XYZ file of C-alpha atoms in Angstrom:
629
model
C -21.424 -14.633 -33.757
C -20.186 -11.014 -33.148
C -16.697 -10.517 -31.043
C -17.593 -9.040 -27.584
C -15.935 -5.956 -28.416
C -19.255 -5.340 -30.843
C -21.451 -6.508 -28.391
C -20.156 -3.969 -25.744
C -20.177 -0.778 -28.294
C -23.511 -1.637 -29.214
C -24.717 -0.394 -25.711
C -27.207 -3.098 -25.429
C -26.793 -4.633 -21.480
C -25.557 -8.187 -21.047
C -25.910 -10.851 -18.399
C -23.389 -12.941 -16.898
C -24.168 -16.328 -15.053
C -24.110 -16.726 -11.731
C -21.838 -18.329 -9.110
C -19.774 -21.529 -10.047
C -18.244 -22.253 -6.530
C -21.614 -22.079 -4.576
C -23.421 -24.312 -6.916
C -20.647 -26.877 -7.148
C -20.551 -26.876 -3.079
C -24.816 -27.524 -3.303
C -24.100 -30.509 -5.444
C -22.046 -32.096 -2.673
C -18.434 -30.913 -3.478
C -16.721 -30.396 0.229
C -14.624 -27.129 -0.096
C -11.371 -29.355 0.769
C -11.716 -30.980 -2.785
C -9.885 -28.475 -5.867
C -13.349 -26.673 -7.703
C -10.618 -26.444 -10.486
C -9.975 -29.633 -11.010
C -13.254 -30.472 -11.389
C -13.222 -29.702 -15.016
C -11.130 -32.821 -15.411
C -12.014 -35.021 -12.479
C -16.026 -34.305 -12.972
C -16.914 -32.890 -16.384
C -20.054 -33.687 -15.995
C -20.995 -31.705 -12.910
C -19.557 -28.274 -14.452
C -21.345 -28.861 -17.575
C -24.602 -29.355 -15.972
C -23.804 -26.287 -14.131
C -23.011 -23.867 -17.377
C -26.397 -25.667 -19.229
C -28.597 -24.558 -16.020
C -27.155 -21.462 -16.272
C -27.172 -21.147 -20.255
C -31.101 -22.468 -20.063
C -31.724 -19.772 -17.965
C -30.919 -16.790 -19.799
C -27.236 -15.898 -19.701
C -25.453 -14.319 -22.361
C -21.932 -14.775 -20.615
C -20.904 -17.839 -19.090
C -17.508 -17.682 -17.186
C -15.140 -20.713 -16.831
C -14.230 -22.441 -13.730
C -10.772 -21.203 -13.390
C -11.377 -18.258 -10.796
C -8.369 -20.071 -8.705
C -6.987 -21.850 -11.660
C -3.338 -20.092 -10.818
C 0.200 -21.656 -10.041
C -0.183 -20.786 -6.497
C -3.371 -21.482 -5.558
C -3.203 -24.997 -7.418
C 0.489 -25.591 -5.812
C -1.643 -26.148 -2.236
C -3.420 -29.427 -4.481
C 0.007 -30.352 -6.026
C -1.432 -29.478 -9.258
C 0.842 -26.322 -9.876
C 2.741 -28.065 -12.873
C -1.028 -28.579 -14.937
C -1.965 -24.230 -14.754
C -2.045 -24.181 -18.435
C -3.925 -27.795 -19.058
C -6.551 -27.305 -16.129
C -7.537 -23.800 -17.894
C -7.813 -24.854 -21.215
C -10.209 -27.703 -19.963
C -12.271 -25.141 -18.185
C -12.795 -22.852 -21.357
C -13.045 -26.001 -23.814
C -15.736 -27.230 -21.818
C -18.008 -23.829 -20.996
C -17.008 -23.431 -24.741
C -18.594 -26.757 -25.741
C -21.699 -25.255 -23.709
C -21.735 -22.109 -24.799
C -21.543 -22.795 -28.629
C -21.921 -20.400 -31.073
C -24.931 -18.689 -29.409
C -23.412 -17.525 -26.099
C -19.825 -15.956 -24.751
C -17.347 -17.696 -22.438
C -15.493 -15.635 -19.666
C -11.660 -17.075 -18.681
C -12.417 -16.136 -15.053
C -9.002 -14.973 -13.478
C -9.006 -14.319 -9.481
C -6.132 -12.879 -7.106
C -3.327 -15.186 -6.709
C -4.214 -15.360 -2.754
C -0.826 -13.545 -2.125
C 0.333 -10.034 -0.793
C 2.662 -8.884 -3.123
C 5.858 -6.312 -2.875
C 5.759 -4.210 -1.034
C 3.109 -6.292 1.394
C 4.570 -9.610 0.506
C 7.465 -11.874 -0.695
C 5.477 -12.020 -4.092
C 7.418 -9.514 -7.094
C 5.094 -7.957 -9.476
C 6.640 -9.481 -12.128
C 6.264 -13.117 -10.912
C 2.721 -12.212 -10.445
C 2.443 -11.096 -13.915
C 3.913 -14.249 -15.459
C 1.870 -16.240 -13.502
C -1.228 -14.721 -14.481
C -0.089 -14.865 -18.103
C 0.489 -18.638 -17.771
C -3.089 -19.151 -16.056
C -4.333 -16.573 -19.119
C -2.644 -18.313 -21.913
C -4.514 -21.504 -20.959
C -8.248 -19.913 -21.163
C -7.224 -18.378 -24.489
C -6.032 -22.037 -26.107
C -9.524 -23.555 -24.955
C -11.515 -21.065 -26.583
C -12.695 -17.814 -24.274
C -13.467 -14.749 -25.705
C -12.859 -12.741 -22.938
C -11.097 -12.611 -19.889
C -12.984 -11.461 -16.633
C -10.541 -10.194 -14.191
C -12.281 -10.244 -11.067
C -12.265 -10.246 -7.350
C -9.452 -8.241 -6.670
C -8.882 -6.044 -3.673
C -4.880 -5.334 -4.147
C -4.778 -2.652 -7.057
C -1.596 -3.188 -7.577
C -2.232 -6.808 -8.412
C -5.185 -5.981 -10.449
C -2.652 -4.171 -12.764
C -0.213 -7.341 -13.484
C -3.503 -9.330 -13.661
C -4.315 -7.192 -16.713
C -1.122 -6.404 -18.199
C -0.282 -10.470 -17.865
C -3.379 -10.658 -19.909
C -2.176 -8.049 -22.266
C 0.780 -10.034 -22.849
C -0.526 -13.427 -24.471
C -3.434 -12.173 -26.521
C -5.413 -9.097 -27.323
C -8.830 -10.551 -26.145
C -10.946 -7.761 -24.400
C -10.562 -7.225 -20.638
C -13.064 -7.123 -18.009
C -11.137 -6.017 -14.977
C -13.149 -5.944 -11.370
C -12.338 -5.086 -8.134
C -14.376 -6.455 -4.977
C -15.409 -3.248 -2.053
C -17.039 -3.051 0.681
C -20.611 -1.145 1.981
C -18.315 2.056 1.901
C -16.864 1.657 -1.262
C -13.591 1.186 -0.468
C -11.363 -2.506 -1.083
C -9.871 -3.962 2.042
C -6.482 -1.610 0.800
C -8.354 1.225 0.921
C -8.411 1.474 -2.749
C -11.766 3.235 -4.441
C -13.570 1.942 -7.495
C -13.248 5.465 -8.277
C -9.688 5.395 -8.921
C -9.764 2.155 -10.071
C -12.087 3.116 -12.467
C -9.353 5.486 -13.530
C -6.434 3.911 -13.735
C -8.085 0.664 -15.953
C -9.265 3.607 -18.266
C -5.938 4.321 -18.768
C -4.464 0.958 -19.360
C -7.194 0.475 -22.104
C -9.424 -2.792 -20.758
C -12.577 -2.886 -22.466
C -14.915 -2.712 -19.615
C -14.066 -2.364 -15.708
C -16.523 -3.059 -12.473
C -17.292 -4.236 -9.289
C -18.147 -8.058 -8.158
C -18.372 -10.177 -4.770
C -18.123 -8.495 -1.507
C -21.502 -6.805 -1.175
C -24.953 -7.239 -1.883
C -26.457 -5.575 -5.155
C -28.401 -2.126 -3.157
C -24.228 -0.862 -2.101
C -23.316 -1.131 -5.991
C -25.912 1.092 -7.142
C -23.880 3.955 -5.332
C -20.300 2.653 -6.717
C -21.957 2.312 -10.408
C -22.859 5.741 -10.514
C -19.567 7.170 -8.684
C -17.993 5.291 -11.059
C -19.532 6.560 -14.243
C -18.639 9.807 -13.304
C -15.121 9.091 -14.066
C -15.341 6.888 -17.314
C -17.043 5.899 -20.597
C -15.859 2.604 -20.360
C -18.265 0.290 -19.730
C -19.393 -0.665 -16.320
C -20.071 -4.331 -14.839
C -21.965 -4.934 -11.258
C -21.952 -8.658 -10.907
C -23.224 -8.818 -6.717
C -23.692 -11.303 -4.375
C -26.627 -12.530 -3.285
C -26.270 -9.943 -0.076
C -24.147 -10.866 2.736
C -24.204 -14.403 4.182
C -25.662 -15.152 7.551
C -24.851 -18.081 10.072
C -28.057 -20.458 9.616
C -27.930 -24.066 11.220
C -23.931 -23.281 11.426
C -23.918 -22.431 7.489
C -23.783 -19.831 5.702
C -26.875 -18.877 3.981
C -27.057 -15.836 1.249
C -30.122 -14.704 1.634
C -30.903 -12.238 -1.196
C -33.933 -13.798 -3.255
C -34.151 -14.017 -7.170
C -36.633 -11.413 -7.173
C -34.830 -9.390 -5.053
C -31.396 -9.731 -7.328
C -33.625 -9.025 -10.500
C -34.980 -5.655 -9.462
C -31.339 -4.749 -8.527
C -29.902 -5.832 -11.851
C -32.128 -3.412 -13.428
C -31.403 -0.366 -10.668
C -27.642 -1.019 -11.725
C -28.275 -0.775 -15.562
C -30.346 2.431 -14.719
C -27.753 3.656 -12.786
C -25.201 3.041 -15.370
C -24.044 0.049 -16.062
C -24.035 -2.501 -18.742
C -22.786 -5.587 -17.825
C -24.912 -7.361 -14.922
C -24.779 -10.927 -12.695
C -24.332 -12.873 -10.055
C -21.709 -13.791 -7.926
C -21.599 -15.765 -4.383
C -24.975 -17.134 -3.405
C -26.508 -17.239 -6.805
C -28.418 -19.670 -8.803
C -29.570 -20.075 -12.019
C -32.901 -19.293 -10.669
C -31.156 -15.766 -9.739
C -30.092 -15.456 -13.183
C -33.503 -16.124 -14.905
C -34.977 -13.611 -12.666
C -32.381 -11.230 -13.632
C -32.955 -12.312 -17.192
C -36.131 -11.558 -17.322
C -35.984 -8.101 -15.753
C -33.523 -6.946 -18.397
C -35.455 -7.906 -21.734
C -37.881 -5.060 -19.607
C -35.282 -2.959 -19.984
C -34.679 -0.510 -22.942
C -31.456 0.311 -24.472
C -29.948 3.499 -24.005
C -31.691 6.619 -24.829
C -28.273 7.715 -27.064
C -26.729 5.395 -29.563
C -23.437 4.619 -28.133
C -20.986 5.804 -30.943
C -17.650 4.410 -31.818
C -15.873 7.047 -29.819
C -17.396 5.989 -26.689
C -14.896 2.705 -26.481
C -12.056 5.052 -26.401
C -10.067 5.889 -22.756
C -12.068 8.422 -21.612
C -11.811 12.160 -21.098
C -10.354 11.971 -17.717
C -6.790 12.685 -16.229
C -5.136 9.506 -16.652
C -1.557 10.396 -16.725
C 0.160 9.009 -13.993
C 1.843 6.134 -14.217
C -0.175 2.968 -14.233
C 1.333 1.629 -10.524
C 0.598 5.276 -9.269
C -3.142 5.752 -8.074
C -4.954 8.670 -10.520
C -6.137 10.393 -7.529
C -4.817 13.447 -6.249
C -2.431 11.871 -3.324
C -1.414 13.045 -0.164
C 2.153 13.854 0.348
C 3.628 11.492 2.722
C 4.884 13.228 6.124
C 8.689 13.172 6.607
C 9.191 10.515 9.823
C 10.124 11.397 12.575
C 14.310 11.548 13.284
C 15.172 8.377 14.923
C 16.883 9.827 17.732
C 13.478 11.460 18.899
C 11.277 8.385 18.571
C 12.696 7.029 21.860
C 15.374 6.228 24.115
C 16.071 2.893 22.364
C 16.120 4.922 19.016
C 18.367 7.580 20.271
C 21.165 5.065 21.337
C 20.899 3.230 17.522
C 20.726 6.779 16.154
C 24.164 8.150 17.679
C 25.991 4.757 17.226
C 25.865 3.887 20.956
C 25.851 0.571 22.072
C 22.767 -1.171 23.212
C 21.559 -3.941 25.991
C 18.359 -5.786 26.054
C 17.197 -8.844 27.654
C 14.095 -10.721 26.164
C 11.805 -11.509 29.035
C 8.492 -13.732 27.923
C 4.871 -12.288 28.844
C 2.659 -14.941 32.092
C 1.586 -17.113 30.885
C -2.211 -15.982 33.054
C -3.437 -12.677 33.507
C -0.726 -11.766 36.795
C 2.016 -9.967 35.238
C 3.582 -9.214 39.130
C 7.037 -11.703 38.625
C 7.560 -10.007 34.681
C 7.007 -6.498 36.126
C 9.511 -7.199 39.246
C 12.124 -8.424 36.669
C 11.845 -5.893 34.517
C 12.766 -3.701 37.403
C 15.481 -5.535 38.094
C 17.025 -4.864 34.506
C 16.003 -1.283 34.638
C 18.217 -0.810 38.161
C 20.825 -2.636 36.463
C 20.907 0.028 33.525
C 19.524 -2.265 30.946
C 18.355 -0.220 27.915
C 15.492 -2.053 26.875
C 13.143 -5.349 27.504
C 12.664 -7.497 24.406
C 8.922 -9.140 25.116
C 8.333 -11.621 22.058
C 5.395 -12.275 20.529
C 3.684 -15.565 21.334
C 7.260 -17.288 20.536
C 6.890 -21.301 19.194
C 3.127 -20.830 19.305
C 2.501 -20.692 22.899
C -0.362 -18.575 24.152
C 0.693 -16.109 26.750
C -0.234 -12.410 27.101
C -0.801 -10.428 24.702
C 2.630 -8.783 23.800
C 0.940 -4.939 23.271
C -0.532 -5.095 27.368
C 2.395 -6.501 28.201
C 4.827 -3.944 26.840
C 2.654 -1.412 28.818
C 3.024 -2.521 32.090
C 6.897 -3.060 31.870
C 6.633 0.721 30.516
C 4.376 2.458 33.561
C 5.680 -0.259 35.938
C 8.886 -1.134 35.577
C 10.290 2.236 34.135
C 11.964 0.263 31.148
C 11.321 0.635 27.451
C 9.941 -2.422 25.431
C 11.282 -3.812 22.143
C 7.820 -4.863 21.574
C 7.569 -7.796 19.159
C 5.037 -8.108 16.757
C 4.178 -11.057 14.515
C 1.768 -11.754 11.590
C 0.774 -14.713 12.266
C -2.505 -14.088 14.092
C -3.897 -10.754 12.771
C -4.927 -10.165 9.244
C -3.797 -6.955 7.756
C -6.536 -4.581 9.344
C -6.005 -6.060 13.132
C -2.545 -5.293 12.588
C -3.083 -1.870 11.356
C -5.809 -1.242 14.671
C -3.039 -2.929 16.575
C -0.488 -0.617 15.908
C -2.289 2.882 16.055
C -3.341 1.640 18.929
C 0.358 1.042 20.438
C 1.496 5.057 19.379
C -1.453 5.829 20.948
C -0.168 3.658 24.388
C 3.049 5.147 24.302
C 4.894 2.487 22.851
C 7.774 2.825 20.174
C 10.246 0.473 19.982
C 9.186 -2.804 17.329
C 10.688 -5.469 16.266
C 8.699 -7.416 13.349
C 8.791 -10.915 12.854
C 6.557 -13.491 10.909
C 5.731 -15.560 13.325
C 6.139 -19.302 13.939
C 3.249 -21.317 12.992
C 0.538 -22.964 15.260
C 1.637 -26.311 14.741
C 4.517 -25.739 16.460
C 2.550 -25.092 20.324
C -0.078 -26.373 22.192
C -2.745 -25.548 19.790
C -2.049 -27.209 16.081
C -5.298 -26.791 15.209
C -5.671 -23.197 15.497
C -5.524 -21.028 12.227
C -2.775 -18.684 11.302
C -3.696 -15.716 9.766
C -0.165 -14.434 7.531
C -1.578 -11.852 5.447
C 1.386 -10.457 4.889
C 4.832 -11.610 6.431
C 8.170 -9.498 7.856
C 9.159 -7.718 4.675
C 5.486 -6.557 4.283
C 4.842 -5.874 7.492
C 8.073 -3.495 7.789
C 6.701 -1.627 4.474
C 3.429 -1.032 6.244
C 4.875 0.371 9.253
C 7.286 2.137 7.592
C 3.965 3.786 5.852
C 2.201 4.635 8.826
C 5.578 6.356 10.103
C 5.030 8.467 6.869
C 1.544 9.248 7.695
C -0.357 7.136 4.983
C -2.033 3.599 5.233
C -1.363 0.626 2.603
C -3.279 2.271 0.185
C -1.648 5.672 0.012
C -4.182 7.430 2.143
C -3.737 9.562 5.332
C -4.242 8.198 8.279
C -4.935 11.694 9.963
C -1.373 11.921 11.791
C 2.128 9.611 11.701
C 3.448 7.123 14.189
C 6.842 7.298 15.552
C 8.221 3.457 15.358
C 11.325 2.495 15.406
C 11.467 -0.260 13.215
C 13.508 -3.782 13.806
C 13.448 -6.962 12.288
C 14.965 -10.011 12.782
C 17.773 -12.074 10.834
C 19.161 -15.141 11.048
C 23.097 -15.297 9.913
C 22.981 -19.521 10.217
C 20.367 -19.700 7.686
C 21.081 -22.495 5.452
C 19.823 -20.895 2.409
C 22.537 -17.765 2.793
C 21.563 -16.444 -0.413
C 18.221 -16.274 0.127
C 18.186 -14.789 3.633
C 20.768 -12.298 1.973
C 17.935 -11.313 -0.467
C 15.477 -10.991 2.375
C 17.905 -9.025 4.560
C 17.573 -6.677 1.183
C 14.005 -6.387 1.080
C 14.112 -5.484 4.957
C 16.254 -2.629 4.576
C 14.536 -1.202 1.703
C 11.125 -1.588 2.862
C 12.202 0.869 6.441
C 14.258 -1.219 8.658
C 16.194 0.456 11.299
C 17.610 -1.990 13.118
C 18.199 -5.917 13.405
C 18.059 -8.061 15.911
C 19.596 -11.733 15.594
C 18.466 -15.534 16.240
C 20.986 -16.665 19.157
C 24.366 -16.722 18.254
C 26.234 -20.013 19.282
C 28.041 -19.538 15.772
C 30.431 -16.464 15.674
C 32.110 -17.563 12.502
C 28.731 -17.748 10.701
C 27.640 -14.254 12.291
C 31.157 -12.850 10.717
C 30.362 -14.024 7.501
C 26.887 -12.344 7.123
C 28.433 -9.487 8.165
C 31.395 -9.261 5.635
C 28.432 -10.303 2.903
C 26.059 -7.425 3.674
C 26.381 -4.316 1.236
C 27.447 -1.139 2.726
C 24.703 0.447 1.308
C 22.123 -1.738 3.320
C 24.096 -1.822 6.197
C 21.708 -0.983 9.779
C 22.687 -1.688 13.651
C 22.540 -5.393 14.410
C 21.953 -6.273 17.447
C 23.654 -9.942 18.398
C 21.662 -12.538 20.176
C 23.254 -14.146 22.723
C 21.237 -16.774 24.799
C 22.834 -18.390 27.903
C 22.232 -21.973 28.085
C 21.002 -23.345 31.378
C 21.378 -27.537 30.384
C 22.795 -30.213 28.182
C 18.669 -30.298 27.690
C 17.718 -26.810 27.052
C 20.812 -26.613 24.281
C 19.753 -29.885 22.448
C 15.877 -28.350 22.786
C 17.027 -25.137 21.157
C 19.606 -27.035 18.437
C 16.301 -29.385 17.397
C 13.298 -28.178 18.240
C 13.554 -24.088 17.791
C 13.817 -23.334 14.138
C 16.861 -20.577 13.080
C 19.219 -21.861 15.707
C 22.317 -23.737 15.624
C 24.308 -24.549 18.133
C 28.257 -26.055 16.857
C 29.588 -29.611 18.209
C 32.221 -27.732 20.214
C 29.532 -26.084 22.159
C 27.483 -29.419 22.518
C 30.439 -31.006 23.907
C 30.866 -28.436 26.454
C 27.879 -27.938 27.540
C 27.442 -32.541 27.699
C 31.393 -32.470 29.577
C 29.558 -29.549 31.798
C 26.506 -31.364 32.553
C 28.442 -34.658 33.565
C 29.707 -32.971 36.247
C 26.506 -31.432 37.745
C 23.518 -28.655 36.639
C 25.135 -26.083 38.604
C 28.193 -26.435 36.754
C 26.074 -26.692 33.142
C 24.979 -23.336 33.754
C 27.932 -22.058 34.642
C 29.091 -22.690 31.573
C 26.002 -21.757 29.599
C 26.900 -18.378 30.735
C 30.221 -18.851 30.173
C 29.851 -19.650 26.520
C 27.468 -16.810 25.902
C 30.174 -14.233 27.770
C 32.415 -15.786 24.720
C 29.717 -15.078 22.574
C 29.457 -11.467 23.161
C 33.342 -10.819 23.831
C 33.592 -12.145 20.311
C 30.753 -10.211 18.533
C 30.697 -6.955 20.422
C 33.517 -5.032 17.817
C 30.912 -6.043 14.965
C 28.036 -4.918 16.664
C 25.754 -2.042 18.075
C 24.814 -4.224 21.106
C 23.413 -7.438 22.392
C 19.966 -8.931 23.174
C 20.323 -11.540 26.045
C 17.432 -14.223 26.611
C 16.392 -15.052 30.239
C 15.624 -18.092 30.073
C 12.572 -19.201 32.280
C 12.223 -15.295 33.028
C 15.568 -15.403 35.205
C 17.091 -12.669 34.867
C 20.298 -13.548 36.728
C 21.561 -15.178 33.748
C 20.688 -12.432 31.757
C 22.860 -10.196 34.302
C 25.905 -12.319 34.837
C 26.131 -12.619 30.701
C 26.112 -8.567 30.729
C 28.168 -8.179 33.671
C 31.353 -5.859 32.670
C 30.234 -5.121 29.168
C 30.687 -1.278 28.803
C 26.790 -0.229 27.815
């Protein structure tokens, strides 16, 4: 049997098989059970799968292994088995295959952003695809198919973790959309590019789209490469029937595609979500109609084509836009002016209705603004609890109150293009003043059962608006102007993990942060430390948060129930001796206590944040009261 690597310079096309995931779910696998696994736990069932698909005409059959990685098998507690779970998978499409036909180590996206978008380093990624890659190779592949990726950057340490453990060829894919373009914004075009340059053997496009949008990408992408070019499709897009989803692309259909896409260029065809072997004997039969290339393929055309490849591999080939300078702080906004000259700060964190009436926030807020507050803090769906949105929120204190908002904006419930829409749509609105957070998961409100979203968390999040402060989107592209945000993030100095909230704190600053804004401080000691451990060269203004306690209740609430607080025994005690006597005297010295809190704090600091708690502001005031703003 000839290595692929003949196979692919002899110019002749070659079919893959079809989808593994949809055919395991028709044979009455429930999506909660590992597909992975199944190479161990039911043999059987994959094998019958490859032979269907090997009886009906494939020339490539790829293992089941697509989320065969440490942290996609960590959610099944199989993390620890990466390397035995992948070498079943290629033993047993091996044992299928034979002699006769090629097996494909299928290698998806580890189902993480990583840096800048995520907590993920690019070199962790690239061991861990190595690990997952080192597997495939022991049970007998003789390729790797690197597919499914929308990340670029990811695609790279897919490949060069490849690279590392064997010199088998490289199929590397990316997944786009009907324009073209992966959910970053990347382009098969410069995809195309930059795998020509790292030397894979062939590069394509799979998943996503329906076969008709790849005959466009196939031919944009030849333009650029001599490599050879794989379309493996989906059987169209799915559609809701009987509450399932249904591809509806036909075999026929798929088959007179497969040979529009080895017309238009490329050489390496198949199916991917919605397929069947039936779709792959259709397609089978359409290319033995096809002839091979006009032009023998020679050995030259394997080599990295005659294209500008040059840049670095993590830079895109593409000609890129220059990123704008930002804006200067001080001209951003009021807020940013203050943090700019070194001036302190005031805010007080006032919590959007919980209906539609924002009357009783919009009255406070002019309360703080007559008191010469700087700024209201309006948090973002804080412990889960579903209140107004935090965007129409911060513009009615804005046009009503005559008050800037520290608007606070969380991942949890956008993915990475809501937030994006989101936030171009807040310059737009006038707003400017952010403070990014991850968010607190939905198990913590009302609502457990709702789904959380955390494309990306904090640290990515503060990269991506840093970004669109530049001008350019995730992907390095213009976004046709540049926001003005000032950019805060959160920090907790009581962190039990120091080190590792240290290391965040890190990230933060380097990926645009401006400012910080602190969990509630009931701790000063702990606040002092952080502060004496923070570099000078990542040092930003913090901004202390000081929360005024209102019961014996509401501080055992926030010392058990509120993640990132801690509130001391001393203060306990207090607050319990307090209570003993009466509630008016508990709040009395709630407020008392937090007046401690920023008399201790304010010589370290650029200013405070005080909570209202229950949207009364009073406490807010009497904590401020004689602090020089």
């Amino acid at each position: 049997m000839p290595d692929f690597r003949s196979v692919l310079a002899s110019g002749q096309a070659i079919l893959f098989d079809g989808a593994m995931g949809t055919e395991i779910y028709r044979r009455g696998v429930f999506v909660n059970v590992c597909f992975d696994d199944l190479c161990r736990s039911s043999p059987e069932l994959i094998r019958e799968i490859h032979e269907a698909y090997r009886s009906a005409g494939a020339q490539v059959l790829e293992t089941n292994s697509f989320g065969a990685n440490r942290l996609k098998l960590r959610a099944h507690g199989l993390d620890s088995q990466v390397r035995e779970l992948n070498e079943a998978a290629a033993r047993l499409a091996r044992d299928v295959a034979g002699d006769e036909l090629f097996v494909a180590g299928s290698i998806g996206p580890l189902g993480v952003r990583l840096e800048p978008f995520g907590p993920t380093s690019k070199q962790e990624a690239r061991q861990m695809f190595a690990e997952q890659a080192g597997g495939l190779v022991a049970g007998g592949a003789d390729l790797l198919s690197v597919e499914t990726f929308s990340d670029l950057a990811e695609l790279i340490e897919a490949v060069e973790g490849c690279r590392s453990v064997c010199d088998l060829p490289v199929l590397a894919m990316m997944t786009v959309s009907e324009g073209g373009l992966s959910s970053y914004g990347e382009s098969a075009v410069n995809m195309a590019k930059i795998m020509s340059a790292m030397g894979v053997e062939a590069i394509g496009v799979n998943c996503s789209v329906g076969p008709a949008v790849m005959v466009d990408v196939v031919q944009e992408m030849a333009a650029v490469t001599d490599l050879p070019l794989a379309a493996i499709a989906n059987a169209g897009f799915p559609r809701d029937v009987d509450d399932r989803k249904m591809y509806m692309a036909s075999p026929d259909y798929m088959a007179s595609y497969a040979r529009k896409l080895i017309k238009a260029g490329a050489r390496i065809v198949g199916g991917c979500c919605g397929t069947s072997p039936q779709h792959t004997a259709e397609m089978a039969s359409q290319i033995r109609a096809v002839a091979l290339r006009a032009t023998t393929v020679t050995e030259s055309s394997s080599a990295k084509p005659a294209v500008d490849t040059q840049p670095a591999a993590t830079e895109p080939a593409e000609s890129q836009p220059a990123a704008t300078e930002p804006v200067p702080l001080a001209d951003r906004s009021a807020w940013g002016q203050r943090l700019a000259a070194g001036l302190p700060v005031t805010s007080v964190e006032i919590v959007p209705p919980r209906g539609a009436d924002p009357s009783q926030m919009v009255e406070a807020c002019k309360q703080l603004a007559a008191a010469g507050v700087h700024a209201v803090n309006v948090p973002d769906g804080a412990r889960a609890m579903m209140r107004m949105g935090v965007i129409a929120a911060s513009c009615l204190i804005e046009r009503e109150a005559g008050i800037e908002a520290v608007v606070h904006y969380c991942c949890r419930d956008r993915n990475l293009l809501g937030m994006m829409s989101d936030l171009l749509g807040a310059q737009a609105l006038g707003l400017r003043n952010l403070l990014l957070i991850t968010g607190d998961p939905p198990r913590m409100g009302p609502y457990p059962d709702a789904t959380a979203v955390f494309d990306i968390d904090s640290i990515g999040l503060t990269n991506l608006v840093s970004g669109l402060n530049r001008g350019l989107d995730p992907g390095g592209h213009e976004i046709g102007g540049q926001t003005s945000f000032v950019i805060g993030v959160g920090v907790n100095p009581c962190e039990a993990d120091m080190n590792r909230e240290l290391e965040r704190w890190y990230w933060k600053v380097e990926a645009g942060a401006e400012y910080a804004v602190t969990q509630p401080v009931f701790d000063v000691d702990s606040l002092l430390a952080f502060l004496d451990k923070i570099d000078e060269g990542t040092r930003i203004p913090i901004v202390a948060g000081i929360w005024p306690l209102t019961s014996l209740r509401n501080a055992e609430f926030l010392a058990n129930e509120v993640p990132g607080i801690e509130i001391p025994e001393p203060i306990m005690a207090r607050m319990q001796a307090a209570q003993e006597r009466g509630a008016e005297f508990a709040r009395e010295e709630g407020c008392a206590i937090a007046r401690e809190m920023v008399a201790a704090v304010s010589d370290r600091v650029q200013g405070v944040q005080v909570s209202a708690p229950f949207g009364r502001v009073k406490y807010a005031l009497d904590v401020l009261a004689g602090l020089d703003a």
